Tab-separated table of C-alpha atoms and ligand atoms in Angstrom:
chain	number	residue	atom	x	y	z
A	1283	MET	CA	5.442	-0.712	-1.830
A	1284	VAL	CA	5.836	-3.784	-3.496
A	1285	GLN	CA	5.779	-4.762	-7.257
A	1286	LYS	CA	2.559	-5.818	-8.155
A	1287	ALA	CA	1.897	-9.631	-9.183
A	1288	SER	CA	-0.894	-10.502	-8.539
A	1289	ALA	CA	-2.601	-7.475	-6.360
A	1290	LYS	CA	-5.989	-9.286	-4.804
A	1291	GLN	CA	-3.321	-11.754	-3.730
A	1292	GLN	CA	-0.947	-9.662	-2.297
A	1293	LEU	CA	-3.598	-7.645	-0.927
A	1294	LEU	CA	-5.024	-10.769	1.119
A	1295	ASP	CA	-1.259	-11.714	2.167
A	1296	PHE	CA	-0.766	-8.192	3.423
A	1297	LEU	CA	-4.453	-8.078	5.493
A	1298	GLU	CA	-3.571	-11.470	7.146
A	1299	GLY	CA	-1.441	-9.442	9.409
A	1300	HIS	CA	-4.327	-7.237	10.339
A	1301	GLU	CA	-6.611	-9.505	11.314
A	1302	GLY	CA	-9.507	-7.800	12.936
A	1303	GLU	CA	-8.724	-4.378	12.512
A	1304	ALA	CA	-9.793	-1.324	10.586
A	1305	GLY	CA	-8.285	-0.454	7.738
A	1306	ILE	CA	-8.995	1.197	4.521
A	1307	VAL	CA	-7.707	-0.039	0.493
A	1308	TYR	CA	-8.173	2.908	-1.835
A	1309	CYS	CA	-8.374	1.742	-5.717
A	1310	LEU	CA	-8.298	3.613	-8.523
A	1311	SER	CA	-11.906	3.507	-9.844
A	1312	ARG	CA	-15.554	2.274	-8.547
A	1313	ARG	CA	-15.476	-1.025	-10.512
A	1314	LYS	CA	-12.519	-2.247	-8.717
A	1315	VAL	CA	-13.873	-0.828	-5.593
A	1316	ASP	CA	-16.877	-3.190	-5.872
A	1317	ASP	CA	-14.711	-5.866	-7.165
A	1318	THR	CA	-11.931	-5.710	-4.431
A	1319	THR	CA	-15.016	-5.207	-1.411
A	1320	ALA	CA	-16.285	-8.563	-3.224
A	1321	THR	CA	-13.355	-10.331	-2.968
A	1322	LEU	CA	-12.442	-9.333	0.753
A	1323	GLN	CA	-16.056	-10.420	1.752
A	1324	ALA	CA	-15.098	-13.783	0.023
A	1325	GLN	CA	-12.424	-14.105	1.967
A	1326	GLY	CA	-14.842	-13.748	5.505
A	1327	ILE	CA	-13.164	-9.849	6.266
A	1328	LYS	CA	-15.801	-7.672	7.395
A	1329	ALA	CA	-15.217	-5.261	3.819
A	1330	LEU	CA	-17.564	-2.040	2.518
A	1331	ALA	CA	-17.386	-0.141	-0.353
A	1332	TYR	CA	-17.657	3.603	-0.921
A	1333	HIS	CA	-17.430	5.268	-3.491
A	1334	ALA	CA	-19.557	8.584	-5.397
A	1335	GLY	CA	-21.504	5.980	-7.131
A	1336	MET	CA	-23.586	4.899	-4.411
A	1337	ASP	CA	-26.741	6.137	-3.336
A	1338	GLY	CA	-26.525	8.428	-0.130
A	1339	GLU	CA	-27.556	6.238	2.407
A	1340	THR	CA	-25.638	3.525	1.736
A	1341	ARG	CA	-22.846	5.390	1.972
A	1342	ALA	CA	-23.441	7.456	4.744
A	1343	ARG	CA	-24.508	3.710	6.510
A	1344	HIS	CA	-21.093	2.403	5.470
A	1345	GLN	CA	-19.239	5.396	7.036
A	1346	ARG	CA	-20.900	4.969	10.352
A	1347	ARG	CA	-20.767	1.634	10.413
A	1348	PHE	CA	-16.432	2.138	9.834
A	1349	LEU	CA	-16.227	4.735	12.293
A	1350	ARG	CA	-18.835	2.426	15.015
A	1351	GLU	CA	-17.612	-1.057	13.924
A	1352	ASP	CA	-14.196	-2.752	15.656
A	1353	GLY	CA	-12.436	-4.259	12.517
A	1354	VAL	CA	-13.897	-1.997	9.041
A	1355	VAL	CA	-11.871	-2.122	6.534
A	1356	ILE	CA	-13.358	0.497	3.794
A	1357	VAL	CA	-12.381	-0.245	0.318
A	1358	ALA	CA	-13.193	2.848	-1.491
A	1359	THR	CA	-12.256	5.479	-3.758
A	1360	ILE	CA	-10.381	8.767	-2.909
A	1361	ALA	CA	-13.766	10.385	-2.214
A	1362	PHE	CA	-13.451	9.022	0.788
A	1363	GLY	CA	-11.735	10.448	4.222
A	1364	MET	CA	-12.490	13.487	3.780
A	1365	GLY	CA	-12.792	14.496	7.697
A	1366	ILE	CA	-12.768	11.090	8.416
A	1367	ASP	CA	-11.574	11.510	12.191
A	1368	LYS	CA	-10.950	8.198	13.237
A	1369	PRO	CA	-7.701	7.371	15.449
A	1370	ASP	CA	-7.623	3.716	15.454
A	1371	VAL	CA	-7.757	2.851	11.902
A	1372	ARG	CA	-4.618	0.402	11.690
A	1373	PHE	CA	-3.426	0.623	8.141
A	1374	VAL	CA	-4.224	2.065	4.506
A	1375	ALA	CA	-3.956	0.208	1.205
A	1376	HIS	CA	-3.076	1.784	-1.563
A	1377	MET	CA	-4.097	-0.996	-4.767
A	1378	ASP	CA	-3.310	1.579	-7.312
A	1379	LEU	CA	-0.844	4.834	-7.605
A	1380	PRO	CA	-2.227	7.952	-5.929
A	1381	LYS	CA	-2.113	10.703	-8.215
A	1382	SER	CA	0.431	12.919	-6.684
A	1383	LEU	CA	2.911	12.336	-3.421
A	1384	GLU	CA	0.533	15.425	-1.975
A	1385	GLY	CA	-2.230	12.598	-1.844
A	1386	TYR	CA	-0.683	9.383	-0.748
A	1387	TYR	CA	0.546	12.078	1.740
A	1388	GLN	CA	-2.724	12.557	3.012
A	1389	GLU	CA	-4.160	9.511	2.821
A	1390	THR	CA	-1.412	7.334	4.689
A	1391	GLY	CA	-2.027	10.280	7.151
A	1392	ARG	CA	-5.288	8.013	8.112
A	1393	ALA	CA	-3.793	5.841	10.070
A	1394	GLY	CA	-2.421	5.603	13.284
A	1395	ARG	CA	-3.831	8.787	14.864
A	1396	ASP	CA	-3.710	7.230	18.011
A	1397	GLY	CA	0.145	7.520	18.094
A	1398	GLU	CA	-0.218	3.290	18.210
A	1399	PRO	CA	1.530	1.601	15.030
A	1400	ALA	CA	0.327	1.080	11.868
A	1401	GLU	CA	1.476	0.525	8.672
A	1402	ALA	CA	1.092	2.435	4.622
A	1403	TRP	CA	1.357	-0.378	1.897
A	1404	LEU	CA	0.961	-0.076	-1.772
A	1405	CYS	CA	1.177	-2.204	-4.506
A	1406	TYR	CA	2.203	-0.800	-8.214
A	1407	GLY	CA	3.678	-1.861	-11.443
A	1408	LEU	CA	4.293	-1.105	-15.575
A	1409	GLN	CA	1.003	-0.952	-16.020
A	1410	ASP	CA	-0.131	1.652	-13.468
A	1411	VAL	CA	2.666	4.327	-14.169
A	1412	VAL	CA	0.978	3.343	-18.064
A	1413	LEU	CA	-1.791	4.072	-17.119
A	1414	LEU	CA	-1.414	7.028	-15.092
A	1415	LYS	CA	0.749	9.084	-18.053
A	1416	GLN	CA	-2.417	7.772	-20.477
A	1417	MET	CA	-4.621	9.572	-18.536
A	1418	ILE	CA	-2.630	13.061	-18.099
A	1419	ASP	CA	-2.010	13.202	-21.782
A	1420	GLY	CA	-5.031	11.940	-23.135
A	1421	GLY	CA	-6.985	14.669	-20.790
A	1422	ASP	CA	-8.001	18.248	-21.715
A	1423	ALA	CA	-5.805	19.924	-19.830
A	1424	GLY	CA	-3.598	22.487	-21.611
A	1425	GLU	CA	-0.042	22.002	-22.198
A	1426	GLU	CA	1.196	23.957	-18.918
A	1427	ARG	CA	-1.521	22.260	-16.677
A	1428	LYS	CA	-0.170	18.278	-18.337
A	1429	ARG	CA	3.278	19.454	-18.001
A	1430	VAL	CA	2.652	19.906	-13.834
A	1431	GLU	CA	0.861	17.085	-13.540
A	1432	HIS	CA	3.414	15.061	-15.312
A	1433	ARG	CA	6.193	16.313	-12.561
A	1434	LYS	CA	4.162	15.338	-10.012
A	1435	LEU	CA	3.454	11.836	-11.252
A	1436	ASP	CA	7.557	11.942	-11.423
A	1437	THR	CA	7.668	12.888	-7.723
A	1438	LEU	CA	5.310	10.381	-6.692
A	1439	LEU	CA	7.258	7.727	-8.982
A	1440	GLY	CA	10.306	8.426	-7.726
A	1441	TYR	CA	9.594	7.947	-3.844
A	1442	CYS	CA	8.322	4.555	-4.856
A	1443	GLU	CA	11.559	4.094	-6.424
A	1444	SER	CA	13.854	5.100	-4.111
A	1445	THR	CA	16.343	3.112	-1.670
A	1446	ARG	CA	16.395	5.621	0.776
A	1447	CYS	CA	14.796	5.722	4.324
A	1448	ARG	CA	11.269	6.046	3.140
A	1449	ARG	CA	10.563	8.576	5.782
A	1450	GLN	CA	13.424	10.509	4.841
A	1451	VAL	CA	12.096	11.370	1.626
A	1452	LEU	CA	8.560	11.677	1.964
A	1453	LEU	CA	9.701	14.084	4.198
A	1454	SER	CA	12.170	15.905	2.277
A	1455	CYS	CA	9.609	16.677	-0.571
A	1456	PHE	CA	7.757	18.598	1.627
A	1457	GLY	CA	10.757	20.710	2.893
A	1458	GLU	CA	11.357	18.827	5.962
A	1459	THR	CA	14.857	16.964	6.977
A	1460	TYR	CA	14.808	14.006	9.692
A	1461	PRO	CA	18.176	13.001	10.579
A	1462	GLU	CA	18.470	9.430	10.689
A	1463	PRO	CA	16.501	6.745	8.635
A	1464	CYS	CA	13.497	6.030	10.699
A	1465	GLY	CA	14.058	2.253	11.091
A	1466	ASN	CA	10.656	1.373	10.242
A	1467	CYS	CA	9.590	1.585	6.932
A	1468	ASP	CA	10.122	-0.733	4.001
A	1469	THR	CA	13.579	0.380	2.950
A	1470	CYS	CA	14.946	0.343	6.792
A	1471	LEU	CA	13.242	-3.076	7.064
A	1472	GLU	CA	15.037	-4.402	4.273
A	1473	PRO	CA	17.813	-2.518	2.234
A	1474	PRO	CA	16.801	-2.849	-1.213
A	1475	GLU	CA	20.347	-4.467	-3.332
A	1476	THR	CA	20.926	-2.138	-6.337
A	1477	TRP	CA	22.781	-3.561	-9.062
A	1478	ASP	CA	25.036	-2.902	-12.449
A	1479	ALA	CA	22.214	-3.299	-14.567
A	1480	THR	CA	23.892	-1.975	-17.852
A	1481	VAL	CA	24.152	-4.924	-20.131
A	1482	GLU	CA	19.729	-5.549	-18.777
A	1483	ALA	CA	19.054	-2.106	-19.869
A	1484	GLN	CA	20.672	-2.797	-23.408
A	1485	LYS	CA	18.942	-5.379	-24.325
A	1486	ALA	CA	15.465	-4.412	-23.011
A	1487	LEU	CA	16.472	-0.868	-24.528
A	1488	SER	CA	17.515	-2.584	-27.920
A	1489	CYS	CA	14.935	-5.365	-27.623
A	1490	ALA	CA	12.356	-1.924	-27.739
A	1491	TYR	CA	14.200	-0.628	-31.004
A	1492	ARG	CA	14.481	-3.218	-33.183
A	1493	THR	CA	10.707	-3.811	-32.314
A	1494	GLY	CA	9.663	-0.263	-33.906
A	1495	GLN	CA	8.872	0.885	-30.871
A	1496	ARG	CA	5.190	-0.487	-31.183
A	1497	PHE	CA	5.050	-1.990	-28.194
A	1498	GLY	CA	4.117	-2.476	-24.640
A	1499	ALA	CA	6.476	-3.987	-22.005
A	1500	SER	CA	4.655	-7.648	-21.765
A	1501	HIS	CA	5.636	-8.296	-25.482
A	1502	LEU	CA	9.220	-7.226	-25.045
A	1503	VAL	CA	9.867	-9.352	-22.229
A	1504	ASP	CA	8.094	-12.723	-24.356
A	1505	VAL	CA	10.524	-11.759	-27.035
A	1506	LEU	CA	14.118	-11.437	-24.543
A	1507	ARG	CA	13.223	-14.112	-22.896
A	1508	GLY	CA	12.739	-16.246	-25.946
A	1509	GLY	CA	8.608	-16.810	-26.337
A	1510	ASN	CA	7.035	-19.051	-28.238
A	1511	THR	CA	3.904	-17.067	-28.608
A	1512	GLU	CA	1.800	-17.201	-32.165
A	1513	ARG	CA	2.268	-13.285	-32.012
A	1514	ILE	CA	5.940	-13.380	-31.813
A	1515	ARG	CA	5.641	-15.914	-35.160
A	1516	GLU	CA	3.368	-13.730	-36.783
A	1517	LEU	CA	5.238	-10.543	-36.215
A	1518	ARG	CA	8.771	-12.784	-37.257
A	1519	HIS	CA	9.928	-11.644	-33.614
A	1520	ASP	CA	11.646	-14.708	-32.970
A	1521	LYS	CA	14.344	-13.420	-36.159
A	1522	LEU	CA	15.532	-10.468	-34.004
A	1523	SER	CA	19.176	-10.200	-32.436
A	1524	THR	CA	17.293	-9.407	-29.214
A	1525	TRP	CA	14.528	-12.988	-29.474
A	1526	GLY	CA	16.041	-14.972	-26.609
A	1527	ILE	CA	18.957	-13.129	-24.998
A	1528	GLY	CA	17.288	-12.492	-21.836
A	1529	GLU	CA	16.121	-15.925	-21.108
A	1530	ASP	CA	18.520	-15.931	-17.637
A	1531	ILE	CA	16.501	-13.151	-16.138
A	1532	ASP	CA	13.060	-14.169	-15.302
A	1533	ALA	CA	9.791	-12.065	-16.455
A	1534	ARG	CA	9.053	-10.244	-12.897
A	1535	GLN	CA	12.758	-8.979	-12.703
A	1536	TRP	CA	12.308	-7.979	-16.406
A	1537	ARG	CA	9.076	-6.132	-15.966
A	1538	GLY	CA	10.861	-4.132	-12.572
A	1539	ILE	CA	13.844	-3.562	-15.107
A	1540	PHE	CA	11.633	-2.097	-17.990
A	1541	ARG	CA	9.649	-0.050	-14.359
A	1542	GLN	CA	12.492	1.568	-13.941
A	1543	LEU	CA	13.891	2.203	-17.096
A	1544	VAL	CA	10.382	4.177	-18.041
A	1545	VAL	CA	10.608	6.381	-14.166
A	1546	GLY	CA	13.489	7.190	-14.769
A	1547	GLY	CA	12.913	8.858	-17.922
A	1548	LEU	CA	14.634	6.182	-20.710
A	1549	LEU	CA	11.941	4.961	-21.969
A	1550	GLU	CA	9.102	6.612	-22.751
A	1551	VAL	CA	4.589	5.778	-22.713
A	1552	ASP	CA	3.174	6.453	-26.478
A	1553	ALA	CA	0.589	8.271	-26.649
A	1554	ASP	CA	-1.160	5.706	-28.779
A	1555	GLY	CA	-3.124	4.219	-25.846
A	1556	TYR	CA	-1.464	0.691	-25.926
A	1557	GLY	CA	1.565	1.360	-23.373
A	1558	SER	CA	3.810	1.229	-26.797
A	1559	LEU	CA	7.549	2.008	-25.552
A	1560	ARG	CA	10.180	4.294	-26.941
A	1561	LEU	CA	13.283	5.808	-26.646
A	1562	THR	CA	14.014	8.759	-25.541
A	1563	GLN	CA	17.464	10.835	-25.702
A	1564	ALA	CA	18.386	9.526	-22.534
A	1565	ALA	CA	19.076	6.041	-23.357
A	1566	GLY	CA	21.900	6.874	-26.353
A	1567	PRO	CA	24.459	7.380	-23.911
A	1568	VAL	CA	23.767	3.158	-22.486
A	1569	LEU	CA	22.852	2.171	-25.685
A	1570	ARG	CA	26.717	3.274	-26.073
A	1571	GLY	CA	27.405	2.687	-22.934
A	1572	GLU	CA	28.937	5.582	-22.149
A	1573	VAL	CA	27.356	5.442	-18.961
A	1574	ARG	CA	26.302	2.777	-16.645
A	1575	LEU	CA	22.860	2.273	-14.742
A	1576	GLU	CA	22.263	0.757	-11.180
A	1577	LEU	CA	18.966	-0.679	-10.946
A	1578	ARG	CA	17.282	-1.737	-7.920
A	1579	ARG	CA	16.703	-5.460	-7.370
A	1580	GLU	CA	13.234	-6.043	-7.170
A	1581	PRO	CA	12.238	-7.324	-3.614
A	1582	LYS	CA	11.270	-10.988	-3.501
A	1583	PRO	CA	7.525	-11.512	-3.943
A	1584	LEU	CA	4.744	-11.831	-1.298
A	1585	ARG	CA	5.135	-14.851	0.608
A	1586	ASP	CA	8.764	-13.599	1.970
A	1587	ARG	CA	7.843	-10.172	2.230
A	1588	LYS	CA	4.860	-10.977	4.860
A	1589	ARG	CA	7.195	-11.514	7.744
A	1590	ALA	CA	9.162	-8.212	7.674
A	1591	SER	CA	5.691	-6.884	7.277
A	1592	ALA	CA	3.728	-8.760	10.130
A	1593	ARG	CA	7.427	-7.135	12.015
A	1594	ALA	CA	6.835	-4.107	11.285
A	1595	THR	CA	3.968	-3.383	12.229
A	1596	GLN	CA	4.556	-5.384	15.980
A	1597	SER	CA	3.971	-3.094	18.650
A	1598	ALA	CA	7.410	-2.011	20.607
A	1599	SER	CA	6.464	-4.121	23.255
A	1600	PRO	CA	4.210	-6.902	22.846
A	1601	LEU	CA	1.819	-8.407	24.724
A	1602	CYS	CA	2.399	-11.684	26.582
A	1603	PRO	CA	-0.460	-14.054	25.762
A	1604	GLU	CA	-2.425	-13.662	28.832
A	1605	ASP	CA	-2.837	-9.688	28.702
A	1606	ASP	CA	-3.171	-10.271	25.018
A	1607	ALA	CA	-5.959	-12.720	25.959
A	1608	LEU	CA	-7.731	-9.884	28.648
A	1609	PHE	CA	-7.449	-7.225	25.929
A	1610	GLN	CA	-9.293	-9.236	23.465
A	1611	ARG	CA	-11.712	-9.306	26.087
A	1612	LEU	CA	-11.362	-5.629	26.623
A	1613	ARG	CA	-12.070	-4.814	23.455
A	1614	ALA	CA	-14.900	-7.078	23.082
A	1615	LEU	CA	-16.733	-5.255	26.139
A	1616	ARG	CA	-15.608	-1.906	23.999
A	1617	ALA	CA	-17.619	-3.302	21.389
A	1618	GLU	CA	-20.682	-3.398	23.210
A	1619	LEU	CA	-20.853	-0.585	25.497
A	1620	ALA	CA	-20.003	1.151	21.929
A	1621	ARG	CA	-23.423	-0.587	20.408
A	1622	ASP	CA	-25.142	0.070	23.429
A	1623	GLN	CA	-24.407	3.532	23.844
A	1624	ASN	CA	-24.675	4.411	20.049
A	1625	VAL	CA	-20.840	5.678	19.692
A	1626	PRO	CA	-17.834	4.806	17.975
A	1627	ALA	CA	-15.629	2.207	19.934
A	1628	TYR	CA	-12.442	4.541	20.244
A	1629	VAL	CA	-14.858	7.193	22.119
A	1630	ILE	CA	-14.487	4.861	24.849
A	1631	PHE	CA	-11.084	4.364	25.322
A	1632	HIS	CA	-8.301	4.128	22.672
A	1633	ASP	CA	-6.470	0.882	21.754
A	1634	ALA	CA	-3.274	2.447	23.688
A	1635	THR	CA	-5.676	2.558	26.534
A	1636	LEU	CA	-6.472	-0.613	26.810
A	1637	ARG	CA	-3.318	-2.063	25.971
A	1638	GLN	CA	-2.383	-0.989	29.173
A	1639	ILE	CA	-5.033	-1.553	31.199
A	1640	ALA	CA	-4.373	-5.567	29.463
A	1641	GLU	CA	-0.929	-5.376	30.918
A	1642	VAL	CA	-1.574	-3.391	34.412
A	1643	ARG	CA	-4.878	-5.215	35.573
A	1644	PRO	CA	-5.847	-2.153	38.137
A	1645	ARG	CA	-8.171	-3.718	41.158
A	1646	ASN	CA	-9.764	-0.391	41.424
A	1647	GLU	CA	-10.725	3.317	40.473
A	1648	THR	CA	-7.628	4.671	41.412
A	1649	GLU	CA	-5.817	1.981	39.688
A	1650	LEU	CA	-7.771	2.349	36.591
A	1651	ALA	CA	-7.709	6.776	36.927
A	1652	GLY	CA	-3.600	5.976	36.356
A	1653	ILE	CA	-3.934	4.647	33.184
A	1654	GLY	CA	-3.184	6.917	30.114
A	1655	GLY	CA	-6.642	7.930	28.520
A	1656	VAL	CA	-8.597	7.478	31.524
A	1657	GLY	CA	-10.280	11.246	32.248
A	1658	ALA	CA	-12.493	11.980	35.002
A	1659	THR	CA	-16.179	11.503	32.689
A	1660	LYS	CA	-14.465	8.420	31.473
A	1661	LEU	CA	-13.480	6.872	34.685
A	1662	GLU	CA	-17.080	7.515	35.873
A	1663	ARG	CA	-18.795	6.356	33.151
A	1664	TYR	CA	-16.876	3.429	31.679
A	1665	GLY	CA	-14.602	2.149	34.881
A	1666	GLU	CA	-16.617	-0.040	36.663
A	1667	PHE	CA	-16.967	-2.168	34.068
A	1668	PHE	CA	-13.562	-2.466	32.918
A	1669	ILE	CA	-12.709	-3.140	36.597
A	1670	ASP	CA	-15.138	-6.030	36.435
A	1671	ALA	CA	-13.677	-7.208	33.025
A	1672	VAL	CA	-9.789	-7.179	35.479
A	1673	ARG	CA	-11.451	-8.825	38.276
A	1674	GLU	CA	-13.039	-11.172	36.218
A	1675	ALA	CA	-10.209	-12.432	33.876
A	1676	ASP	CA	-7.648	-13.093	36.877
A	1677	PHE	CA	-10.101	-14.772	38.569
A	1678	ASP	CA	-10.552	-17.458	35.366
A	1679	ALA	CA	-6.510	-17.657	35.283
A	1680	ALA	CA	-6.917	-18.548	39.135
B	2159	LIG	ZN1	12.766	4.207	6.880
């Protein structure tokens, strides 16, 4: 889970850790799917779009390529994925918040079905929260339905903002318990810091109040940070007592505070469509200093986090350089065979099997048969190709 700053660059940084791997990038709108696909393609990534606005033939072709070729990244609306059973999806990235935790669970569940390491990544910010809340309020659904939708969104946001092990929180939402922290999610790998943000929350809340509860977070952050924009001068917000009282905290951290105040129910998004933030009743005790408020410190952005995410996706035992070189050769061979026979690559062998072949280096069919995922039929059909590849690699190395 990362706070959105410059989403496309953040996605590219994330994808650096998944070069040549298959994955799914989910976006909320068709326009964003097209836009994101273009960005990835411009970076030389084999990205293909998928959404309901495309003609059926192109859509089917993209889906087929995703299933059959190695390393295709599909950029899609949630229309994509039903009935997709591709075992070697190495990552699922969300450029926008999904609509519910159930949706998130289902979408991320498409990664790592072969049991190999896979990564789920989600990028979101206050704007996403505001947008989804407005979509619910502005919809035609009845009051009861809207309440249900809001509750679903709140569950999802609670998960996003959690400081506990994600896996434990996720499973507990579905009535299961996971006894120990998983040691594999972002909060386990980099336990988030919390801090006493009572004073900062008071500043943020009174800034919203003093500006008439008519403004969104970006203007409020400008006021708190003592900004000198035309809008601030026009509105005479530089004359307010809250102008410039938050200069010691950077804008990113302030946006995180506002997001958490909204998610925590101290501020609500006005249904006016402009994202204005209004105080709720829950804000009173904080403003009066009757309760303390602990918030989560925003994790460091981009570059610093990349290392952690790369670490998270490493397999339990990384291959040594020679084995990795062979593994890449085997993958290339698999891609070639898949093309010739017009079948998806994973139908031939899973990555886990190729990795084991690269480590064990079987010299004959008996040895190859001892590797997980190599049954009699596959042995007969593909055995000799892979044994030859191992021999060749050993020959080259000698
Ligand atoms: Zn965990």
